[in-house]
mmCIF file of C-alpha atoms in Angstrom:
data_model
loop_
_atom_site.group_PDB
_atom_site.id
_atom_site.type_symbol
_atom_site.label_atom_id
_atom_site.label_comp_id
_atom_site.label_asym_id
_atom_site.label_seq_id
_atom_site.Cartn_x
_atom_site.Cartn_y
_atom_site.Cartn_z
ATOM 1 C CA UNK J 1 128.998 90.691 112.630
ATOM 2 C CA UNK J 2 132.133 91.331 110.187
ATOM 3 C CA UNK J 3 130.958 88.915 107.561
ATOM 4 C CA UNK J 4 127.750 90.623 107.494
ATOM 5 C CA UNK J 5 129.014 93.736 107.444
ATOM 6 C CA UNK J 6 131.011 92.375 104.270
ATOM 7 C CA UNK J 7 128.084 91.087 102.757
ATOM 8 C CA UNK J 8 125.987 94.726 103.210
ATOM 9 C CA UNK J 9 128.660 97.159 102.536
ATOM 10 C CA UNK J 10 129.138 96.177 98.525
ATOM 11 C CA UNK J 11 125.260 95.921 98.186
ATOM 12 C CA UNK J 12 123.862 98.661 100.033
ATOM 13 C CA UNK J 13 127.044 100.810 98.670
ATOM 14 C CA UNK J 14 125.972 100.387 95.315
ATOM 15 C CA UNK J 15 122.189 101.945 96.425
ATOM 16 C CA UNK J 16 124.422 105.184 98.081
ATOM 17 C CA UNK J 17 126.322 105.207 94.900
ATOM 18 C CA UNK J 18 123.291 105.485 92.527
ATOM 19 C CA UNK J 19 121.877 108.066 94.945
ATOM 20 C CA UNK J 20 125.076 110.288 95.241
ATOM 21 C CA UNK J 21 125.171 110.100 91.142
ATOM 22 C CA UNK J 22 121.793 111.301 90.799
ATOM 23 C CA UNK J 23 122.193 114.461 93.160
ATOM 24 C CA UNK J 24 125.352 115.477 91.769
ATOM 25 C CA UNK J 25 124.448 114.963 87.638
ATOM 26 C CA UNK J 26 120.768 116.143 88.729
ATOM 27 C CA UNK J 27 119.245 114.078 85.784
ATOM 28 C CA UNK J 28 115.707 114.015 85.115
ATOM 29 C CA UNK J 29 113.746 110.850 85.540
ATOM 30 C CA UNK J 30 113.713 109.850 82.126
ATOM 31 C CA UNK J 31 117.304 109.507 81.945
ATOM 32 C CA UNK J 32 116.927 106.214 83.931
ATOM 33 C CA UNK J 33 114.603 104.821 81.361
ATOM 34 C CA UNK J 34 116.670 103.003 79.227
ATOM 35 C CA UNK J 35 118.815 101.465 82.381
ATOM 36 C CA UNK J 36 115.752 100.001 84.071
ATOM 37 C CA UNK J 37 114.548 98.602 80.360
ATOM 38 C CA UNK J 38 118.178 96.660 80.410
ATOM 39 C CA UNK J 39 117.467 95.464 83.922
ATOM 40 C CA UNK J 40 113.870 94.371 83.391
ATOM 41 C CA UNK J 41 113.813 92.996 80.101
ATOM 42 C CA UNK J 42 117.503 91.591 80.128
ATOM 43 C CA UNK J 43 119.457 91.496 82.899
ATOM 44 C CA UNK J 44 116.907 89.763 85.509
ATOM 45 C CA UNK J 45 115.357 87.693 83.342
ATOM 46 C CA UNK J 46 118.774 86.175 82.167
ATOM 47 C CA UNK J 47 119.306 85.445 85.971
ATOM 48 C CA UNK J 48 116.212 83.664 86.729
ATOM 49 C CA UNK J 49 116.194 81.734 83.392
ATOM 50 C CA UNK J 50 119.818 80.776 84.450
ATOM 51 C CA UNK J 51 118.918 79.945 88.106
ATOM 52 C CA UNK J 52 116.035 77.896 86.982
ATOM 53 C CA UNK J 53 117.231 76.309 83.820
ATOM 54 C CA UNK J 54 120.170 74.708 85.842
ATOM 55 C CA UNK J 55 117.868 72.966 88.736
ATOM 56 C CA UNK J 56 116.371 69.770 89.220
ATOM 57 C CA UNK J 57 112.668 69.702 87.672
ATOM 58 C CA UNK J 58 111.400 68.320 91.173
ATOM 59 C CA UNK J 59 112.744 71.512 93.048
ATOM 60 C CA UNK J 60 110.537 73.446 90.893
ATOM 61 C CA UNK J 61 107.295 72.001 91.145
ATOM 62 C CA UNK J 62 107.219 72.902 95.302
ATOM 63 C CA UNK J 63 103.741 74.124 94.818
ATOM 64 C CA UNK J 64 103.486 74.299 98.410
ATOM 65 C CA UNK J 65 106.207 76.415 99.326
ATOM 66 C CA UNK J 66 104.960 79.125 96.857
ATOM 67 C CA UNK J 67 101.278 79.006 98.359
ATOM 68 C CA UNK J 68 102.402 79.116 101.736
ATOM 69 C CA UNK J 69 104.986 81.907 101.158
ATOM 70 C CA UNK J 70 102.412 83.794 99.299
ATOM 71 C CA UNK J 71 99.772 83.279 102.074
ATOM 72 C CA UNK J 72 101.872 84.697 104.742
ATOM 73 C CA UNK J 73 102.722 87.698 102.583
ATOM 74 C CA UNK J 74 99.115 88.458 102.058
ATOM 75 C CA UNK J 75 98.197 88.133 105.628
ATOM 76 C CA UNK J 76 100.288 91.063 106.071
ATOM 77 C CA UNK J 77 98.671 92.707 103.284
ATOM 78 C CA UNK J 78 95.335 92.269 104.589
ATOM 79 C CA UNK J 79 96.387 93.309 108.014
ATOM 80 C CA UNK J 80 98.108 96.892 106.998
ATOM 81 C CA UNK J 81 94.666 96.903 104.600
ATOM 82 C CA UNK J 82 92.170 96.480 107.302
ATOM 83 C CA UNK J 83 93.975 99.014 109.475
ATOM 84 C CA UNK J 84 93.751 101.353 106.702
ATOM 85 C CA UNK J 85 90.264 101.029 105.848
ATOM 86 C CA UNK J 86 88.787 100.509 109.534
ATOM 87 C CA UNK J 87 91.044 101.873 111.634
ATOM 88 C CA UNK J 88 92.446 105.313 109.532
ATOM 89 C CA UNK J 89 89.278 105.341 107.701
ATOM 90 C CA UNK J 90 91.134 105.486 104.592
ATOM 91 C CA UNK J 91 89.623 104.927 101.162
ATOM 92 C CA UNK J 92 90.037 101.606 99.256
ATOM 93 C CA UNK J 93 92.126 102.912 96.931
ATOM 94 C CA UNK J 94 94.345 104.424 99.721
ATOM 95 C CA UNK J 95 94.308 101.256 102.090
ATOM 96 C CA UNK J 96 95.392 99.119 98.916
ATOM 97 C CA UNK J 97 98.589 101.222 98.273
ATOM 98 C CA UNK J 98 99.027 100.958 101.935
ATOM 99 C CA UNK J 99 98.817 97.403 102.093
ATOM 100 C CA UNK J 100 101.228 97.261 99.319
ATOM 101 C CA UNK J 101 103.808 99.145 101.099
ATOM 102 C CA UNK J 102 103.601 96.725 104.136
ATOM 103 C CA UNK J 103 103.640 93.583 102.179
ATOM 104 C CA UNK J 104 105.276 93.922 98.789
ATOM 105 C CA UNK J 105 109.138 93.763 99.057
ATOM 106 C CA UNK J 106 111.714 95.193 96.545
ATOM 107 C CA UNK J 107 112.076 91.278 95.840
ATOM 108 C CA UNK J 108 113.048 91.858 92.077
ATOM 109 C CA UNK J 109 115.836 94.285 92.395
ATOM 110 C CA UNK J 110 117.276 93.540 95.667
ATOM 111 C CA UNK J 111 116.201 89.770 96.271
ATOM 112 C CA UNK J 112 118.368 87.763 93.807
ATOM 113 C CA UNK J 113 121.805 89.691 94.210
ATOM 114 C CA UNK J 114 121.421 89.802 98.025
ATOM 115 C CA UNK J 115 120.037 86.363 98.546
ATOM 116 C CA UNK J 116 122.676 84.411 96.019
ATOM 117 C CA UNK J 117 125.457 86.689 98.067
ATOM 118 C CA UNK J 118 124.363 85.937 101.528
ATOM 119 C CA UNK J 119 123.180 82.232 101.182
ATOM 120 C CA UNK J 120 124.632 80.831 98.058
ATOM 121 C CA UNK J 121 123.678 79.136 94.819
ATOM 122 C CA UNK J 122 121.079 76.794 96.899
ATOM 123 C CA UNK J 123 118.626 80.024 97.598
ATOM 124 C CA UNK J 124 118.461 80.383 93.878
ATOM 125 C CA UNK J 125 115.031 78.385 93.557
ATOM 126 C CA UNK J 126 113.164 79.842 96.155
ATOM 127 C CA UNK J 127 114.058 83.295 95.229
ATOM 128 C CA UNK J 128 113.445 82.865 91.499
ATOM 129 C CA UNK J 129 109.934 81.184 92.473
ATOM 130 C CA UNK J 130 108.881 84.263 94.981
ATOM 131 C CA UNK J 131 109.853 86.857 92.942
ATOM 132 C CA UNK J 132 107.682 85.514 89.887
ATOM 133 C CA UNK J 133 105.010 84.304 91.530
ATOM 134 C CA UNK J 134 104.778 86.939 94.068
ATOM 135 C CA UNK J 135 104.880 89.794 91.342
ATOM 136 C CA UNK J 136 102.401 87.816 89.263
ATOM 137 C CA UNK J 137 99.842 88.058 91.917
ATOM 138 C CA UNK J 138 100.592 91.527 93.020
ATOM 139 C CA UNK J 139 100.147 92.665 89.072
ATOM 140 C CA UNK J 140 96.514 90.765 89.442
ATOM 141 C CA UNK J 141 95.542 92.196 92.983
ATOM 142 C CA UNK J 142 96.375 95.750 92.017
ATOM 143 C CA UNK J 143 94.162 96.352 89.181
ATOM 144 C CA UNK J 144 91.532 94.042 90.299
ATOM 145 C CA UNK J 145 91.281 96.272 93.934
ATOM 146 C CA UNK J 146 91.256 99.514 92.130
ATOM 147 C CA UNK J 147 88.760 98.411 89.802
ATOM 148 C CA UNK J 148 86.546 97.766 92.525
ATOM 149 C CA UNK J 149 87.098 101.121 94.242
ATOM 150 C CA UNK J 150 86.679 102.591 90.658
ATOM 151 C CA UNK J 151 90.165 104.350 89.986
ATOM 152 C CA UNK J 152 90.377 101.796 86.848
ATOM 153 C CA UNK J 153 87.969 102.763 84.391
ATOM 154 C CA UNK J 154 88.696 100.082 81.974
ATOM 155 C CA UNK J 155 85.370 97.706 80.918
ATOM 156 C CA UNK J 156 85.738 94.253 83.035
ATOM 157 C CA UNK J 157 86.756 92.441 79.632
ATOM 158 C CA UNK J 158 89.596 94.857 78.893
ATOM 159 C CA UNK J 159 91.016 94.699 82.495
ATOM 160 C CA UNK J 160 91.084 91.057 82.473
ATOM 161 C CA UNK J 161 92.693 90.765 78.830
ATOM 162 C CA UNK J 162 95.043 93.514 79.926
ATOM 163 C CA UNK J 163 96.050 91.692 83.232
ATOM 164 C CA UNK J 164 96.317 88.661 81.664
ATOM 165 C CA UNK J 165 98.801 90.028 79.247
ATOM 166 C CA UNK J 166 100.906 91.874 81.793
ATOM 167 C CA UNK J 167 101.176 89.050 83.698
ATOM 168 C CA UNK J 168 102.146 86.224 81.009
ATOM 169 C CA UNK J 169 104.143 88.575 79.149
ATOM 170 C CA UNK J 170 106.128 90.107 81.872
ATOM 171 C CA UNK J 171 109.729 89.273 81.155
ATOM 172 C CA UNK J 172 110.426 87.772 84.618
ATOM 173 C CA UNK J 173 107.229 85.237 84.080
ATOM 174 C CA UNK J 174 108.302 84.716 80.446
ATOM 175 C CA UNK J 175 111.929 83.465 81.641
ATOM 176 C CA UNK J 176 111.122 81.645 84.307
ATOM 177 C CA UNK J 177 108.739 79.649 82.215
ATOM 178 C CA UNK J 178 111.611 78.907 79.687
ATOM 179 C CA UNK J 179 113.726 78.218 82.515
ATOM 180 C CA UNK J 180 110.970 75.556 83.606
ATOM 181 C CA UNK J 181 111.068 74.264 80.110
ATOM 182 C CA UNK J 182 114.985 73.887 79.659
ATOM 183 C CA UNK J 183 115.067 72.021 83.170
ATOM 184 C CA UNK J 184 112.263 70.011 82.477
ATOM 185 C CA UNK J 185 113.485 68.577 79.226
ATOM 186 C CA UNK J 186 117.297 68.587 80.385
ATOM 187 C CA UNK J 187 117.938 71.085 77.187
ATOM 188 C CA UNK J 188 121.621 71.080 76.574
ATOM 189 C CA UNK J 189 121.998 74.785 75.786
ATOM 190 C CA UNK J 190 125.395 75.786 73.794
ATOM 191 C CA UNK J 191 128.304 77.324 75.404
ATOM 192 C CA UNK J 192 128.374 80.214 73.605
ATOM 193 C CA UNK J 193 124.820 81.030 74.763
ATOM 194 C CA UNK J 194 125.450 80.173 78.393
ATOM 195 C CA UNK J 195 127.974 82.996 78.207
ATOM 196 C CA UNK J 196 125.814 85.089 76.894
ATOM 197 C CA UNK J 197 123.337 84.267 79.757
ATOM 198 C CA UNK J 198 125.923 84.593 82.382
ATOM 199 C CA UNK J 199 127.298 87.773 81.192
ATOM 200 C CA UNK J 200 123.627 89.642 81.546
ATOM 201 C CA UNK J 201 122.875 88.144 84.625
ATOM 202 C CA UNK J 202 126.070 89.197 86.544
ATOM 203 C CA UNK J 203 124.706 92.499 85.620
ATOM 204 C CA UNK J 204 121.617 92.077 87.203
ATOM 205 C CA UNK J 205 122.476 92.967 90.916
ATOM 206 C CA UNK J 206 124.834 96.042 90.425
ATOM 207 C CA UNK J 207 122.524 97.717 87.657
ATOM 208 C CA UNK J 208 119.334 97.129 89.665
ATOM 209 C CA UNK J 209 120.971 98.126 93.018
ATOM 210 C CA UNK J 210 122.738 101.450 91.242
ATOM 211 C CA UNK J 211 118.978 102.052 89.528
ATOM 212 C CA UNK J 212 117.126 101.580 92.654
ATOM 213 C CA UNK J 213 119.760 104.514 94.350
ATOM 214 C CA UNK J 214 118.949 106.742 91.523
ATOM 215 C CA UNK J 215 115.236 106.482 92.116
ATOM 216 C CA UNK J 216 115.261 107.308 95.637
ATOM 217 C CA UNK J 217 117.428 110.238 94.622
ATOM 218 C CA UNK J 218 114.659 111.306 92.405
ATOM 219 C CA UNK J 219 111.829 111.172 94.922
ATOM 220 C CA UNK J 220 112.981 113.465 97.799
ATOM 221 C CA UNK J 221 111.261 113.078 101.420
ATOM 222 C CA UNK J 222 108.947 115.926 101.357
ATOM 223 C CA UNK J 223 106.858 114.460 104.282
ATOM 224 C CA UNK J 224 106.482 111.547 106.614
ATOM 225 C CA UNK J 225 103.418 110.016 106.389
ATOM 226 C CA UNK J 226 101.373 108.734 109.474
ATOM 227 C CA UNK J 227 100.811 105.559 108.346
ATOM 228 C CA UNK J 228 104.633 105.186 108.209
ATOM 229 C CA UNK J 229 104.046 104.252 112.117
ATOM 230 C CA UNK J 230 102.614 101.038 111.464
ATOM 231 C CA UNK J 231 103.865 100.371 107.883
ATOM 232 C CA UNK J 232 107.662 100.171 108.547
ATOM 233 C CA UNK J 233 107.127 97.872 111.461
ATOM 234 C CA UNK J 234 104.817 95.515 109.681
ATOM 235 C CA UNK J 235 107.069 95.418 106.438
ATOM 236 C CA UNK J 236 110.866 95.136 108.044
ATOM 237 C CA UNK J 237 109.699 92.967 111.280
ATOM 238 C CA UNK J 238 106.125 91.429 110.892
ATOM 239 C CA UNK J 239 106.620 90.177 107.169
ATOM 240 C CA UNK J 240 109.791 88.114 107.755
ATOM 241 C CA UNK J 241 108.603 86.908 111.242
ATOM 242 C CA UNK J 242 105.091 85.932 109.699
ATOM 243 C CA UNK J 243 106.769 84.014 106.844
ATOM 244 C CA UNK J 244 109.118 82.439 109.095
ATOM 245 C CA UNK J 245 106.266 80.991 111.326
ATOM 246 C CA UNK J 246 103.911 80.021 108.586
ATOM 247 C CA UNK J 247 106.427 77.975 106.491
ATOM 248 C CA UNK J 248 107.931 76.699 109.820
ATOM 249 C CA UNK J 249 104.146 75.415 110.585
ATOM 250 C CA UNK J 250 103.370 73.932 107.474
ATOM 251 C CA UNK J 251 107.031 72.215 107.801
ATOM 252 C CA UNK J 252 108.558 69.991 105.047
ATOM 253 C CA UNK J 253 110.642 72.752 103.514
ATOM 254 C CA UNK J 254 114.741 72.712 103.212
ATOM 255 C CA UNK J 255 116.116 75.588 105.798
ATOM 256 C CA UNK J 256 117.789 77.467 102.972
ATOM 257 C CA UNK J 257 114.505 77.958 101.072
ATOM 258 C CA UNK J 258 112.593 79.178 104.711
ATOM 259 C CA UNK J 259 115.819 81.430 105.187
ATOM 260 C CA UNK J 260 115.544 82.743 101.614
ATOM 261 C CA UNK J 261 111.639 83.419 101.967
ATOM 262 C CA UNK J 262 112.331 85.297 105.504
ATOM 263 C CA UNK J 263 115.362 87.361 103.664
ATOM 264 C CA UNK J 264 113.395 88.627 100.834
ATOM 265 C CA UNK J 265 110.318 89.108 103.446
ATOM 266 C CA UNK J 266 112.693 91.446 105.362
ATOM 267 C CA UNK J 267 113.462 93.568 102.216
ATOM 268 C CA UNK J 268 111.935 97.236 101.929
ATOM 269 C CA UNK J 269 109.081 98.578 100.068
ATOM 270 C CA UNK J 270 109.291 98.009 96.495
ATOM 271 C CA UNK J 271 109.622 100.640 94.311
ATOM 272 C CA UNK J 272 106.839 99.438 92.414
ATOM 273 C CA UNK J 273 104.275 100.385 94.885
ATOM 274 C CA UNK J 274 104.910 103.949 94.077
ATOM 275 C CA UNK J 275 104.179 103.023 90.164
ATOM 276 C CA UNK J 276 101.182 101.863 91.195
ATOM 277 C CA UNK J 277 100.440 104.783 93.157
ATOM 278 C CA UNK J 278 101.352 107.009 90.261
ATOM 279 C CA UNK J 279 99.220 104.895 87.603
ATOM 280 C CA UNK J 280 96.327 104.908 89.933
ATOM 281 C CA UNK J 281 96.783 108.669 91.075
ATOM 282 C CA UNK J 282 96.727 107.877 94.522
ATOM 283 C CA UNK J 283 98.911 107.825 97.799
ATOM 284 C CA UNK J 284 102.075 108.978 95.586
ATOM 285 C CA UNK J 285 103.677 111.048 97.530
ATOM 286 C CA UNK J 286 103.742 108.915 100.583
ATOM 287 C CA UNK J 287 104.359 105.849 98.662
ATOM 288 C CA UNK J 288 107.618 107.523 97.715
ATOM 289 C CA UNK J 289 108.465 108.692 101.523
ATOM 290 C CA UNK J 290 107.664 104.873 102.500
ATOM 291 C CA UNK J 291 109.896 103.754 100.245
ATOM 292 C CA UNK J 292 112.785 105.964 101.308
ATOM 293 C CA UNK J 293 112.507 104.971 104.666
ATOM 294 C CA UNK J 294 112.045 101.478 104.628
ATOM 295 C CA UNK J 295 115.006 101.394 102.353
ATOM 296 C CA UNK J 296 116.839 103.336 105.184
ATOM 297 C CA UNK J 297 115.705 101.244 107.940
ATOM 298 C CA UNK J 298 116.245 97.833 106.123
ATOM 299 C CA UNK J 299 120.241 98.810 106.671
ATOM 300 C CA UNK J 300 119.697 97.925 110.276
ATOM 301 C CA UNK J 301 116.448 95.213 110.215
ATOM 302 C CA UNK J 302 117.995 93.075 107.278
ATOM 303 C CA UNK J 303 121.699 93.245 108.783
ATOM 304 C CA UNK J 304 119.626 91.552 111.956
ATOM 305 C CA UNK J 305 117.902 88.860 109.841
ATOM 306 C CA UNK J 306 121.330 88.003 108.189
ATOM 307 C CA UNK J 307 122.847 87.722 111.695
ATOM 308 C CA UNK J 308 120.163 85.550 112.614
ATOM 309 C CA UNK J 309 120.397 83.349 109.582
ATOM 310 C CA UNK J 310 124.158 83.025 109.313
ATOM 311 C CA UNK J 311 125.015 83.012 113.412
ATOM 312 C CA UNK J 312 122.362 79.938 113.166
ATOM 313 C CA UNK J 313 120.254 82.095 115.867
ATOM 314 C CA UNK J 314 117.451 81.358 113.499
ATOM 315 C CA UNK J 315 116.129 78.036 114.621
ATOM 316 C CA UNK J 316 115.776 75.398 111.419
ATOM 317 C CA UNK J 317 112.599 73.809 113.248
ATOM 318 C CA UNK J 318 110.543 75.965 115.051
ATOM 319 C CA UNK J 319 107.901 73.422 115.871
ATOM 320 C CA UNK J 320 108.684 69.821 116.938
#
């Protein structure tokens, strides 16, 4: 357990440092803009390119892993969505944001740093694939459902074009695609370029975690939403459990890939959920509260997941 604490202390410590810094300096949310730009457009893309470009191409074409992982994630999405729509009698728009709160983990900011720190370089490929393909699908599902609700006023053609542009030109997707090309053609990268990419990649985790702490501080908890009673266990407990069971049921995956997927599924609600809610004027304050609460609770739940993985208590093979 001391090893787990040693892993998580600097990780969550950076979030706490960002939170405290934002509370002390009391700067506006706009002050975070350029740091977020650096993270999204430079540091994390460099990390994804580095991980993917150095991986044998046969490992990058595991469509079965991507489909299985996304199917498990969207089982949670569907469950929370149906609870919101039919049990809570919420609108389709509210239920959509709630479903993202239960299924969309902070895989971009928290995933790569934690997985590589805890599981090593072998976790690089599954992490990069999950981050890119899950984000791409979320970018499609959110505006599509909001368009059905009527919250998105764009025409069908404009909506499709905007979604395609957002997905295809997103820095995570572009950098991963370039990594695929480099891996497929065994491109020999100049040493100076490798050093440049390494330099950017090393900044990804600390900057992202610090920015996350600042973001949490700038969105104080004003009220606890009723839905938190089922969203928190769905995100932090049910999501990693379902991912683990579904991947094991399909079978044929390296244990480190399954562990990586389970660890990413255990992460708290992504800050992008608040961004989506803010974009459409739906469930904003409660989305912010959900992010803060799941992040606080994840200190315990992620520690438990890491303990199960590192201690060998998580069976490498669940089904005979």
